[in-house]
Amino acid sequence: MTTFHISDSPQRHQVQLRSDEAYVDGSPVQVRQTSTGYFVAQREGRTERLRAVAHGDAVYVQLKGRVWQINRVDPTRASAGADAPGAGLSKAPMPGVVVTVLASVGQQVAQGDALMVIESMKLQMTISAGFSGRVAEMPFAVGQTFQRNDTLARLEEPEVSGAAA
């Protein structure tokens, strides 16, 4: 499940994508593609036509004469493998602020566990553990701002018992 928070003052909407289903504020939305880049969304009897175009790591959505940019970000993409350089580091994909801290230093986490929620450009994202291990560093607290590529969390691999020295 992927969750996005999209804000259109004064309203804030939560969009969840689960495989081929979409929910807006908890209500199901039927989306079908009519042609390349063009879609029709139906929710609570209302039909909306929209256009979506992917370019690099961004998706641009045009709806009712307005365009929103949604960035596809996997903060653990560069460190997904435990043997990769920088493994265990969750880097900030863009400048933002910490909304919620869900893990603490010393805590054991499983791959995919939520570590924190951040907000950048009115979009909230959950930073998740790239692998199972121990939280070694969480340098930012709720309300603190960070810059692109700052380390948001660092995991250490679990100790392997009985390893030869």
PDB file of N, CA, C and O in Angstrom, residues 70-116:
ATOM      1  N   ILE A  70       3.675  15.051  -8.583  1.00  0.00           N
ATOM      2  CA  ILE A  70       3.841  14.064  -7.525  1.00  0.00           C
ATOM      3  C   ILE A  70       5.161  13.357  -7.794  1.00  0.00           C
ATOM      4  O   ILE A  70       5.368  12.802  -8.869  1.00  0.00           O
ATOM      5  N   ASN A  71       6.051  13.418  -6.832  1.00  0.00           N
ATOM      6  CA  ASN A  71       7.353  12.788  -6.995  1.00  0.00           C
ATOM      7  C   ASN A  71       7.322  11.361  -6.497  1.00  0.00           C
ATOM      8  O   ASN A  71       6.895  11.108  -5.374  1.00  0.00           O
ATOM      9  N   ARG A  72       7.757  10.444  -7.345  1.00  0.00           N
ATOM     10  CA  ARG A  72       7.899   9.052  -6.941  1.00  0.00           C
ATOM     11  C   ARG A  72       9.250   8.950  -6.261  1.00  0.00           C
ATOM     12  O   ARG A  72      10.281   9.147  -6.893  1.00  0.00           O
ATOM     13  N   VAL A  73       9.230   8.646  -4.975  1.00  0.00           N
ATOM     14  CA  VAL A  73      10.467   8.633  -4.218  1.00  0.00           C
ATOM     15  C   VAL A  73      10.563   7.355  -3.413  1.00  0.00           C
ATOM     16  O   VAL A  73       9.641   6.998  -2.700  1.00  0.00           O
ATOM     17  N   ASP A  74      11.655   6.669  -3.548  1.00  0.00           N
ATOM     18  CA  ASP A  74      11.963   5.516  -2.699  1.00  0.00           C
ATOM     19  C   ASP A  74      13.219   5.883  -1.931  1.00  0.00           C
ATOM     20  O   ASP A  74      14.319   5.771  -2.449  1.00  0.00           O
ATOM     21  N   PRO A  75      13.072   6.404  -0.700  1.00  0.00           N
ATOM     22  CA  PRO A  75      14.230   6.890   0.042  1.00  0.00           C
ATOM     23  C   PRO A  75      15.264   5.825   0.338  1.00  0.00           C
ATOM     24  O   PRO A  75      16.395   6.146   0.647  1.00  0.00           O
ATOM     25  N   THR A  76      14.908   4.558   0.251  1.00  0.00           N
ATOM     26  CA  THR A  76      15.886   3.512   0.526  1.00  0.00           C
ATOM     27  C   THR A  76      16.409   2.866  -0.757  1.00  0.00           C
ATOM     28  O   THR A  76      17.140   1.902  -0.704  1.00  0.00           O
ATOM     29  N   ARG A  77      16.046   3.432  -1.931  1.00  0.00           N
ATOM     30  CA  ARG A  77      16.429   2.821  -3.201  1.00  0.00           C
ATOM     31  C   ARG A  77      17.943   2.628  -3.304  1.00  0.00           C
ATOM     32  O   ARG A  77      18.405   1.582  -3.712  1.00  0.00           O
ATOM     33  N   ALA A  78      18.721   3.630  -2.956  1.00  0.00           N
ATOM     34  CA  ALA A  78      20.168   3.540  -3.106  1.00  0.00           C
ATOM     35  C   ALA A  78      20.804   2.611  -2.085  1.00  0.00           C
ATOM     36  O   ALA A  78      21.932   2.186  -2.245  1.00  0.00           O
ATOM     37  N   SER A  79      20.079   2.297  -1.005  1.00  0.00           N
ATOM     38  CA  SER A  79      20.684   1.480   0.044  1.00  0.00           C
ATOM     39  C   SER A  79      19.868   0.238   0.334  1.00  0.00           C
ATOM     40  O   SER A  79      19.863  -0.262   1.445  1.00  0.00           O
ATOM     41  N   ALA A  80      19.163  -0.259  -0.666  1.00  0.00           N
ATOM     42  CA  ALA A  80      18.272  -1.393  -0.440  1.00  0.00           C
ATOM     43  C   ALA A  80      19.039  -2.654  -0.069  1.00  0.00           C
ATOM     44  O   ALA A  80      18.592  -3.442   0.741  1.00  0.00           O
ATOM     45  N   GLY A  81      20.197  -2.854  -0.635  1.00  0.00           N
ATOM     46  CA  GLY A  81      20.985  -4.045  -0.323  1.00  0.00           C
ATOM     47  C   GLY A  81      21.882  -3.812   0.867  1.00  0.00           C
ATOM     48  O   GLY A  81      22.502  -2.771   0.985  1.00  0.00           O
ATOM     49  N   ALA A  82      21.989  -4.787   1.738  1.00  0.00           N
ATOM     50  CA  ALA A  82      22.795  -4.626   2.950  1.00  0.00           C
ATOM     51  C   ALA A  82      24.274  -4.486   2.633  1.00  0.00           C
ATOM     52  O   ALA A  82      25.024  -3.972   3.443  1.00  0.00           O
ATOM     53  N   ASP A  83      24.743  -4.960   1.468  1.00  0.00           N
ATOM     54  CA  ASP A  83      26.149  -4.865   1.121  1.00  0.00           C
ATOM     55  C   ASP A  83      26.477  -3.616   0.313  1.00  0.00           C
ATOM     56  O   ASP A  83      27.626  -3.343   0.019  1.00  0.00           O
ATOM     57  N   ALA A  84      25.474  -2.838  -0.078  1.00  0.00           N
ATOM     58  CA  ALA A  84      25.702  -1.655  -0.907  1.00  0.00           C
ATOM     59  C   ALA A  84      26.365  -0.553  -0.098  1.00  0.00           C
ATOM     60  O   ALA A  84      26.160  -0.454   1.105  1.00  0.00           O
ATOM     61  N   PRO A  85      27.185   0.292  -0.769  1.00  0.00           N
ATOM     62  CA  PRO A  85      27.750   1.437  -0.063  1.00  0.00           C
ATOM     63  C   PRO A  85      26.617   2.304   0.471  1.00  0.00           C
ATOM     64  O   PRO A  85      25.652   2.570  -0.226  1.00  0.00           O
ATOM     65  N   GLY A  86      26.726   2.725   1.730  1.00  0.00           N
ATOM     66  CA  GLY A  86      25.669   3.527   2.329  1.00  0.00           C
ATOM     67  C   GLY A  86      24.472   2.699   2.755  1.00  0.00           C
ATOM     68  O   GLY A  86      23.414   3.239   3.025  1.00  0.00           O
ATOM     69  N   ALA A  87      24.636   1.365   2.795  1.00  0.00           N
ATOM     70  CA  ALA A  87      23.524   0.499   3.163  1.00  0.00           C
ATOM     71  C   ALA A  87      22.990   0.907   4.531  1.00  0.00           C
ATOM     72  O   ALA A  87      23.738   1.241   5.427  1.00  0.00           O
ATOM     73  N   GLY A  88      21.684   0.896   4.656  1.00  0.00           N
ATOM     74  CA  GLY A  88      21.059   1.232   5.919  1.00  0.00           C
ATOM     75  C   GLY A  88      20.773   2.704   6.091  1.00  0.00           C
ATOM     76  O   GLY A  88      20.151   3.100   7.061  1.00  0.00           O
ATOM     77  N   LEU A  89      21.221   3.533   5.150  1.00  0.00           N
ATOM     78  CA  LEU A  89      20.973   4.968   5.236  1.00  0.00           C
ATOM     79  C   LEU A  89      19.694   5.312   4.491  1.00  0.00           C
ATOM     80  O   LEU A  89      19.509   4.911   3.348  1.00  0.00           O
ATOM     81  N   SER A  90      18.830   6.047   5.149  1.00  0.00           N
ATOM     82  CA  SER A  90      17.651   6.599   4.489  1.00  0.00           C
ATOM     83  C   SER A  90      17.922   8.079   4.322  1.00  0.00           C
ATOM     84  O   SER A  90      17.995   8.817   5.303  1.00  0.00           O
ATOM     85  N   LYS A  91      18.106   8.499   3.085  1.00  0.00           N
ATOM     86  CA  LYS A  91      18.448   9.891   2.777  1.00  0.00           C
ATOM     87  C   LYS A  91      17.196  10.668   2.404  1.00  0.00           C
ATOM     88  O   LYS A  91      16.253  10.123   1.831  1.00  0.00           O
ATOM     89  N   ALA A  92      17.200  11.959   2.706  1.00  0.00           N
ATOM     90  CA  ALA A  92      16.075  12.826   2.367  1.00  0.00           C
ATOM     91  C   ALA A  92      16.015  13.006   0.858  1.00  0.00           C
ATOM     92  O   ALA A  92      16.997  13.419   0.249  1.00  0.00           O
ATOM     93  N   PRO A  93      14.862  12.697   0.245  1.00  0.00           N
ATOM     94  CA  PRO A  93      14.738  12.830  -1.197  1.00  0.00           C
ATOM     95  C   PRO A  93      14.653  14.287  -1.651  1.00  0.00           C
ATOM     96  O   PRO A  93      14.926  14.602  -2.794  1.00  0.00           O
ATOM     97  N   MET A  94      14.245  15.185  -0.735  1.00  0.00           N
ATOM     98  CA  MET A  94      14.109  16.608  -1.017  1.00  0.00           C
ATOM     99  C   MET A  94      14.020  17.317   0.329  1.00  0.00           C
ATOM    100  O   MET A  94      13.843  16.673   1.347  1.00  0.00           O
ATOM    101  N   PRO A  95      14.171  18.646   0.372  1.00  0.00           N
ATOM    102  CA  PRO A  95      14.041  19.347   1.651  1.00  0.00           C
ATOM    103  C   PRO A  95      12.648  19.156   2.227  1.00  0.00           C
ATOM    104  O   PRO A  95      11.679  18.983   1.481  1.00  0.00           O
ATOM    105  N   GLY A  96      12.551  19.177   3.559  1.00  0.00           N
ATOM    106  CA  GLY A  96      11.244  19.009   4.182  1.00  0.00           C
ATOM    107  C   GLY A  96      11.308  19.149   5.686  1.00  0.00           C
ATOM    108  O   GLY A  96      12.264  19.688   6.237  1.00  0.00           O
ATOM    109  N   VAL A  97      10.272  18.605   6.329  1.00  0.00           N
ATOM    110  CA  VAL A  97      10.151  18.668   7.783  1.00  0.00           C
ATOM    111  C   VAL A  97       9.687  17.303   8.294  1.00  0.00           C
ATOM    112  O   VAL A  97       8.941  16.604   7.611  1.00  0.00           O
ATOM    113  N   VAL A  98      10.139  16.953   9.496  1.00  0.00           N
ATOM    114  CA  VAL A  98       9.725  15.697  10.116  1.00  0.00           C
ATOM    115  C   VAL A  98       8.357  15.905  10.757  1.00  0.00           C
ATOM    116  O   VAL A  98       8.163  16.815  11.555  1.00  0.00           O
ATOM    117  N   VAL A  99       7.393  15.049  10.375  1.00  0.00           N
ATOM    118  CA  VAL A  99       6.028  15.139  10.899  1.00  0.00           C
ATOM    119  C   VAL A  99       5.849  14.210  12.094  1.00  0.00           C
ATOM    120  O   VAL A  99       5.280  14.592  13.108  1.00  0.00           O
ATOM    121  N   THR A 100       6.345  12.977  11.981  1.00  0.00           N
ATOM    122  CA  THR A 100       6.195  11.981  13.039  1.00  0.00           C
ATOM    123  C   THR A 100       7.432  11.098  13.072  1.00  0.00           C
ATOM    124  O   THR A 100       7.931  10.697  12.023  1.00  0.00           O
ATOM    125  N   VAL A 101       7.906  10.785  14.269  1.00  0.00           N
ATOM    126  CA  VAL A 101       8.998   9.821  14.438  1.00  0.00           C
ATOM    127  C   VAL A 101       8.373   8.556  15.015  1.00  0.00           C
ATOM    128  O   VAL A 101       7.717   8.596  16.051  1.00  0.00           O
ATOM    129  N   LEU A 102       8.561   7.431  14.313  1.00  0.00           N
ATOM    130  CA  LEU A 102       7.889   6.181  14.684  1.00  0.00           C
ATOM    131  C   LEU A 102       8.840   5.123  15.238  1.00  0.00           C
ATOM    132  O   LEU A 102       8.397   4.051  15.641  1.00  0.00           O
ATOM    133  N   ALA A 103      10.145   5.405  15.227  1.00  0.00           N
ATOM    134  CA  ALA A 103      11.138   4.456  15.745  1.00  0.00           C
ATOM    135  C   ALA A 103      12.144   5.235  16.581  1.00  0.00           C
ATOM    136  O   ALA A 103      12.239   6.452  16.477  1.00  0.00           O
ATOM    137  N   SER A 104      12.891   4.511  17.404  1.00  0.00           N
ATOM    138  CA  SER A 104      13.889   5.172  18.240  1.00  0.00           C
ATOM    139  C   SER A 104      15.219   4.450  18.129  1.00  0.00           C
ATOM    140  O   SER A 104      15.285   3.268  17.754  1.00  0.00           O
ATOM    141  N   VAL A 105      16.287   5.143  18.464  1.00  0.00           N
ATOM    142  CA  VAL A 105      17.626   4.568  18.418  1.00  0.00           C
ATOM    143  C   VAL A 105      17.668   3.348  19.331  1.00  0.00           C
ATOM    144  O   VAL A 105      17.164   3.366  20.452  1.00  0.00           O
ATOM    145  N   GLY A 106      18.226   2.263  18.811  1.00  0.00           N
ATOM    146  CA  GLY A 106      18.331   1.018  19.560  1.00  0.00           C
ATOM    147  C   GLY A 106      17.195   0.046  19.277  1.00  0.00           C
ATOM    148  O   GLY A 106      17.292  -1.138  19.594  1.00  0.00           O
ATOM    149  N   GLN A 107      16.139   0.513  18.675  1.00  0.00           N
ATOM    150  CA  GLN A 107      14.972  -0.331  18.391  1.00  0.00           C
ATOM    151  C   GLN A 107      15.277  -1.290  17.245  1.00  0.00           C
ATOM    152  O   GLN A 107      15.897  -0.926  16.259  1.00  0.00           O
ATOM    153  N   GLN A 108      14.810  -2.545  17.400  1.00  0.00           N
ATOM    154  CA  GLN A 108      14.900  -3.528  16.323  1.00  0.00           C
ATOM    155  C   GLN A 108      13.718  -3.317  15.386  1.00  0.00           C
ATOM    156  O   GLN A 108      12.586  -3.184  15.849  1.00  0.00           O
ATOM    157  N   VAL A 109      13.988  -3.281  14.081  1.00  0.00           N
ATOM    158  CA  VAL A 109      12.923  -3.092  13.094  1.00  0.00           C
ATOM    159  C   VAL A 109      13.045  -4.159  12.012  1.00  0.00           C
ATOM    160  O   VAL A 109      14.124  -4.693  11.771  1.00  0.00           O
ATOM    161  N   ALA A 110      11.929  -4.442  11.377  1.00  0.00           N
ATOM    162  CA  ALA A 110      11.903  -5.388  10.255  1.00  0.00           C
ATOM    163  C   ALA A 110      11.865  -4.596   8.953  1.00  0.00           C
ATOM    164  O   ALA A 110      11.440  -3.435   8.931  1.00  0.00           O
ATOM    165  N   GLN A 111      12.315  -5.218   7.873  1.00  0.00           N
ATOM    166  CA  GLN A 111      12.275  -4.571   6.575  1.00  0.00           C
ATOM    167  C   GLN A 111      10.857  -4.106   6.287  1.00  0.00           C
ATOM    168  O   GLN A 111       9.889  -4.842   6.470  1.00  0.00           O
ATOM    169  N   GLY A 112      10.720  -2.848   5.872  1.00  0.00           N
ATOM    170  CA  GLY A 112       9.417  -2.279   5.557  1.00  0.00           C
ATOM    171  C   GLY A 112       8.744  -1.564   6.715  1.00  0.00           C
ATOM    172  O   GLY A 112       7.754  -0.859   6.507  1.00  0.00           O
ATOM    173  N   ASP A 113       9.255  -1.725   7.951  1.00  0.00           N
ATOM    174  CA  ASP A 113       8.673  -1.017   9.094  1.00  0.00           C
ATOM    175  C   ASP A 113       8.816   0.489   8.906  1.00  0.00           C
ATOM    176  O   ASP A 113       9.846   0.980   8.427  1.00  0.00           O
ATOM    177  N   ALA A 114       7.803   1.236   9.299  1.00  0.00           N
ATOM    178  CA  ALA A 114       7.836   2.694   9.215  1.00  0.00           C
ATOM    179  C   ALA A 114       8.781   3.252  10.272  1.00  0.00           C
ATOM    180  O   ALA A 114       8.711   2.868  11.446  1.00  0.00           O
ATOM    181  N   LEU A 115       9.666   4.152   9.861  1.00  0.00           N
ATOM    182  CA  LEU A 115      10.616   4.790  10.776  1.00  0.00           C
ATOM    183  C   LEU A 115      10.172   6.210  11.121  1.00  0.00           C
ATOM    184  O   LEU A 115      10.322   6.647  12.246  1.00  0.00           O
ATOM    185  N   MET A 116       9.654   6.927  10.119  1.00  0.00           N
ATOM    186  CA  MET A 116       9.204   8.306  10.325  1.00  0.00           C
ATOM    187  C   MET A 116       8.330   8.730   9.157  1.00  0.00           C
ATOM    188  O   MET A 116       8.330   8.095   8.104  1.00  0.00           O
TER     189      MET A 116
END
